[in-house]
Coordinates of C-alpha atoms in Angstrom, one line a residue:
X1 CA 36.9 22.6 5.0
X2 CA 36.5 21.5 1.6
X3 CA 33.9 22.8 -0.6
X4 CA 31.9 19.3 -1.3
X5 CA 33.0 17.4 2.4
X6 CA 29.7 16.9 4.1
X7 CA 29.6 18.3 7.4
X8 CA 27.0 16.9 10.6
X9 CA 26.0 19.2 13.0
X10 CA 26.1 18.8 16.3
X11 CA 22.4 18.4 16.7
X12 CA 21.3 20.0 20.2
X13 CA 20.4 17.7 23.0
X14 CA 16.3 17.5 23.8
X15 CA 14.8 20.3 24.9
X16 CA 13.6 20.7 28.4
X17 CA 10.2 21.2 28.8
X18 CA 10.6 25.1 29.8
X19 CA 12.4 25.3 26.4
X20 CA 9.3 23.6 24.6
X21 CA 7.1 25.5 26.2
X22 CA 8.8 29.0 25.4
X23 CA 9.2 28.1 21.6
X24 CA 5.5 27.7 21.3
X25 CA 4.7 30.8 22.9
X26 CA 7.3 31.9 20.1
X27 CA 5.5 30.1 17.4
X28 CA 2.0 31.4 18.7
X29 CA 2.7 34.9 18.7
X30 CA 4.8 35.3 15.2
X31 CA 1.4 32.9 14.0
X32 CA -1.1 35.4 15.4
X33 CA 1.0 38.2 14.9
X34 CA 1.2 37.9 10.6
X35 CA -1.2 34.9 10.3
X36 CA -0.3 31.3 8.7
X37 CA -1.3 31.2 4.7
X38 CA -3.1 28.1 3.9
X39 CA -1.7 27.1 0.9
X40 CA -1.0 23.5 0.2
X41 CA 0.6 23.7 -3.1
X42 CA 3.0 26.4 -2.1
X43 CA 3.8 24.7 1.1
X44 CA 4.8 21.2 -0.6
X45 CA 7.0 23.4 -3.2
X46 CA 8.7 24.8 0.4
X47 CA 9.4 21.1 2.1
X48 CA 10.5 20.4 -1.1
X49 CA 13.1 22.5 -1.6
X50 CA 13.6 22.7 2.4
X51 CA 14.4 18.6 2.9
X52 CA 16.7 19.0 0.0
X53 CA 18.6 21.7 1.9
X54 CA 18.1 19.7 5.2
X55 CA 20.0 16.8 3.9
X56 CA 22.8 18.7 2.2
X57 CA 23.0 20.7 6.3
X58 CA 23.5 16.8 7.2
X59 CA 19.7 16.8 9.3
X60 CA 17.7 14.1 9.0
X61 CA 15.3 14.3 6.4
X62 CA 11.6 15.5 7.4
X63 CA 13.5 17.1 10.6
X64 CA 12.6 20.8 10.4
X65 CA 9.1 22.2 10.7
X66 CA 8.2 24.4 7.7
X67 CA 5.2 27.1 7.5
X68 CA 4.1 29.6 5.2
X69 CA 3.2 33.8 7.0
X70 CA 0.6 35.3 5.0
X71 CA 2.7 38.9 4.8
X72 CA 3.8 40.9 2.1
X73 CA 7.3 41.0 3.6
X74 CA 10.1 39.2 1.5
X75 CA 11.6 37.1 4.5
X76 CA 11.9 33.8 5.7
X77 CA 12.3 33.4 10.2
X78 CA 13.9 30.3 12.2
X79 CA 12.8 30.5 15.6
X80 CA 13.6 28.2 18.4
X81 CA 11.9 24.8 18.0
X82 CA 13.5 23.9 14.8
X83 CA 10.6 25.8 12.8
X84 CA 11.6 28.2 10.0
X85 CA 8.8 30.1 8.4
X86 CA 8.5 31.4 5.1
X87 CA 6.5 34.5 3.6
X88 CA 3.9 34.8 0.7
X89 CA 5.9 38.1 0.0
X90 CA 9.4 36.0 -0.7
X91 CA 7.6 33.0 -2.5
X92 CA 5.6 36.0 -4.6
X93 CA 8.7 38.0 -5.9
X94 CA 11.2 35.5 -5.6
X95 CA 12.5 35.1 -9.5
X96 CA 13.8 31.3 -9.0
X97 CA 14.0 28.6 -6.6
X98 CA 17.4 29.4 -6.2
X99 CA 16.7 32.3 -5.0
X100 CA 14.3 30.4 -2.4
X101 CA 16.5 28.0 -1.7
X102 CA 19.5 30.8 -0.7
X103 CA 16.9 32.2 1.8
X104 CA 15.6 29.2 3.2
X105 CA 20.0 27.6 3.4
X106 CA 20.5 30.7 5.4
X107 CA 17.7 29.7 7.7
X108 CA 18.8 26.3 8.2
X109 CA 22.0 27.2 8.7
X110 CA 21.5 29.7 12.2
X111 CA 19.8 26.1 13.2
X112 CA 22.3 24.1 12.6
X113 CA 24.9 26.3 13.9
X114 CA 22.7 26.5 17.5
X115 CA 21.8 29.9 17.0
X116 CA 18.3 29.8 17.6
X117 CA 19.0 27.5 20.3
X118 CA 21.4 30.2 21.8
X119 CA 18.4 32.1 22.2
X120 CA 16.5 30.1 24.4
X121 CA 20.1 29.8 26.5
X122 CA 20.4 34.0 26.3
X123 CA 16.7 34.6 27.5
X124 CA 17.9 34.1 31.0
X125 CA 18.3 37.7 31.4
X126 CA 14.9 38.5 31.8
X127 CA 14.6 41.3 29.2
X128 CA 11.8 42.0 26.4
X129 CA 13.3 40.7 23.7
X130 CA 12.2 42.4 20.4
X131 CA 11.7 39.7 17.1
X132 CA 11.9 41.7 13.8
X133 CA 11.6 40.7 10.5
X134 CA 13.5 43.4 9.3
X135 CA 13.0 43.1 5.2
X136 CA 10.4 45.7 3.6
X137 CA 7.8 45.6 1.6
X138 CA 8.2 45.6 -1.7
X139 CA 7.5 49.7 -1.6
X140 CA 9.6 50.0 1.7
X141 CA 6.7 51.7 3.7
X142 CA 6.3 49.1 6.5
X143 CA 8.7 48.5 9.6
X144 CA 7.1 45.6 11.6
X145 CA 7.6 44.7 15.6
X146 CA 6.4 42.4 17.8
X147 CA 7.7 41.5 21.3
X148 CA 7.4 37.6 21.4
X149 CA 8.9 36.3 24.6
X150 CA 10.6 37.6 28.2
X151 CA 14.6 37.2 26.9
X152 CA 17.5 39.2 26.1
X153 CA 17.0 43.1 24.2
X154 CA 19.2 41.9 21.9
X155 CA 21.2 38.7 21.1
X156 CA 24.9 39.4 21.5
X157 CA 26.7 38.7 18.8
X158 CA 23.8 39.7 15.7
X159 CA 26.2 40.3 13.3
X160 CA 28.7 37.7 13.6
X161 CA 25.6 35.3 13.5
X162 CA 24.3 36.7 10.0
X163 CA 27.3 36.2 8.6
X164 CA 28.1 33.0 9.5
X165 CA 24.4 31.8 8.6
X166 CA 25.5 33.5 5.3
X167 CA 28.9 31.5 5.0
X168 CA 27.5 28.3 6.2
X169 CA 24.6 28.7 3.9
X170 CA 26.5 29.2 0.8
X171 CA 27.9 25.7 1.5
X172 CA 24.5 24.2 2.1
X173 CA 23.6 25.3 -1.4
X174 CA 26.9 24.3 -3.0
X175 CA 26.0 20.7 -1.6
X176 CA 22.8 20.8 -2.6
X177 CA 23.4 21.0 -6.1
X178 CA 22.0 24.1 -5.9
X179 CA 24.3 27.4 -8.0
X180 CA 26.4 28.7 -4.6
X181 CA 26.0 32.3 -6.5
X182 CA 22.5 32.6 -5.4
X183 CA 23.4 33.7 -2.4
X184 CA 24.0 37.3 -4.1
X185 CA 20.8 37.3 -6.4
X186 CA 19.0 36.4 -2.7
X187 CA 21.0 39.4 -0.5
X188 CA 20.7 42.0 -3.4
X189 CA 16.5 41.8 -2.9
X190 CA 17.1 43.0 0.5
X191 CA 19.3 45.5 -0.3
X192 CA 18.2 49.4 -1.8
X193 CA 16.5 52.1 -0.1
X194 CA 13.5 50.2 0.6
X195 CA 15.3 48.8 3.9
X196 CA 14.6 52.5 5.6
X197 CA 11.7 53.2 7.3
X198 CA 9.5 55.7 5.1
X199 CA 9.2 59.4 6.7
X200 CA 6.6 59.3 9.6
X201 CA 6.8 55.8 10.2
X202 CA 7.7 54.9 14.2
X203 CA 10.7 52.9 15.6
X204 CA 10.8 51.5 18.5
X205 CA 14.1 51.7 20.4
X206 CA 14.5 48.2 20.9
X207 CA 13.4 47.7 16.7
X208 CA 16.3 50.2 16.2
X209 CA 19.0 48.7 18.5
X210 CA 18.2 45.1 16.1
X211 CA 18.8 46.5 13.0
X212 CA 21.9 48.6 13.9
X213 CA 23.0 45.2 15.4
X214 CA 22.5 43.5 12.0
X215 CA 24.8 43.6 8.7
X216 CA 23.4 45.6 5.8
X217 CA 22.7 44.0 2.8
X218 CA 26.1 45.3 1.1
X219 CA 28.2 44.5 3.9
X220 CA 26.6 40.7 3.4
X221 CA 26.8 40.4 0.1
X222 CA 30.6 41.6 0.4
X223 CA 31.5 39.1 2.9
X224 CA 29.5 36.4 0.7
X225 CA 31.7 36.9 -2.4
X226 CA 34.6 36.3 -0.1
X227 CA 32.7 32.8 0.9
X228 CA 32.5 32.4 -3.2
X229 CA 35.9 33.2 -4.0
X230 CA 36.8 30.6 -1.3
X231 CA 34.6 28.1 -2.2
X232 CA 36.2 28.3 -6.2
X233 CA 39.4 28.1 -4.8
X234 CA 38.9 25.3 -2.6
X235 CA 37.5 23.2 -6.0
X236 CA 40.3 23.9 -8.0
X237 CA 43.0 22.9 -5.3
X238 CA 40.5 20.1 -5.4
X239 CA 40.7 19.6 -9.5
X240 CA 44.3 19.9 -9.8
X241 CA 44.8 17.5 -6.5
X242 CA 42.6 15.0 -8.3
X243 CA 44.0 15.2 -11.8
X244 CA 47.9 14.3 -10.2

């Protein structure tokens, strides 16, 4: 695929009602779980920079529901529904917008490649299943948990799905006109000892099953410069093609 082609996604068909219903309970827990912030300003800086993305993912502009958690946590959450959430913690620390932006691509991006979707499809199995937002605080003392819905224990496939969110976002950026690169500025926040849980602080099992299903932040950021080196490749077989 070449790096500036536009791809559409293959926007899933309409939601049965069952499915409506169960991403609002979703929506309603993570909402009463960390609370909405109520901040106009920062929300319209969000769309912003989210319908920018949403058109370079090839969704219709306006198509994605965007929300702000009033948590410390440096993180940004798509759940079923099309909704992605963002935190106060990641719009606090965050040094750029490209560094917003690479957060919010990789969020888009597990939408438009029907991973959230997939969910609602995997919850058949009639298990707990365990949402985590797995980034720290900024002093690594907190590991948060909350059981949102009756679904699988854990999604098959975590990893896989992280790192494709990661490749697909880097493209997302690239056609955004956003710098591709700050992918890495975005991955290296998350990355550091800060990701443990501090001494004393209770896992659950199912918590600990997530995050051993997840990449690390090094193992992302390694398969993201591959993504890069790709990408620079692909534009100068693109240069030189253009120049004959």
């Amino acid at each position: 695929m070449a790096a500036s082609a536009l791809v559409l996604p293959l926007l899933a068909a309409a939601a049965t009602p069952d499915e409506d219903r169960w991403a609002r309970q979703v929506a309603t827990r993570v909402e009463a779980h960390f609370g909405l912030l109520h901040d106009p300003e920062r929300l319209a800086r969000v769309i912003t920079i989210g319908q920018r993305l949403e058109e370079a993912a090839g969704l219709p502009r306006g198509h994605l529901t965007w929300r702000l958690l009033d948590t410390p946590q440096f993180n940004a959450l798509s759940i079923p529904g099309d909704r992605i959430y963002v935190t106060r913690g990641l719009l606090d620390s965050a040094r750029s917008e490209e560094v917003v932006a690479a957060a919010l691509a990789h969020e888009i991006a597990h939408i438009t490649l029907g991973h959230t979707r997939q969910v609602m499809e995997e919850r058949a199995a009639h298990r707990r299943l365990t949402l985590v937002i797995e980034n720290p605080l900024p002093d690594g003392k907190t590991s948060q948990r909350i059981v949102v819905a009756e679904g699988p224990k854990a999604a098959p496939g975590a990893r896989r799905k992280e790192l494709e969110a990661d490749r697909e976002a880097i493209r997302i950026l690239k056609r955004a006109g956003y710098p591709p690169q700050a992918m890495l500025s975005m991955l290296s926040r998350l990355g550091g000892p800060a990701r443990e849980p501090s001494a004393g602080t209770q896992v659950h099992d199912e918590t600990r099953a997530l995050l051993s299903s997840h990449p690390s932040p090094d193992d992302r950021m390694k398969h993201a410069r591959r993504t890069l080196q790709a990408i620079s490749r692909e534009t100068e077989i693109t240069a030189e093609t253009s120049t004959r």
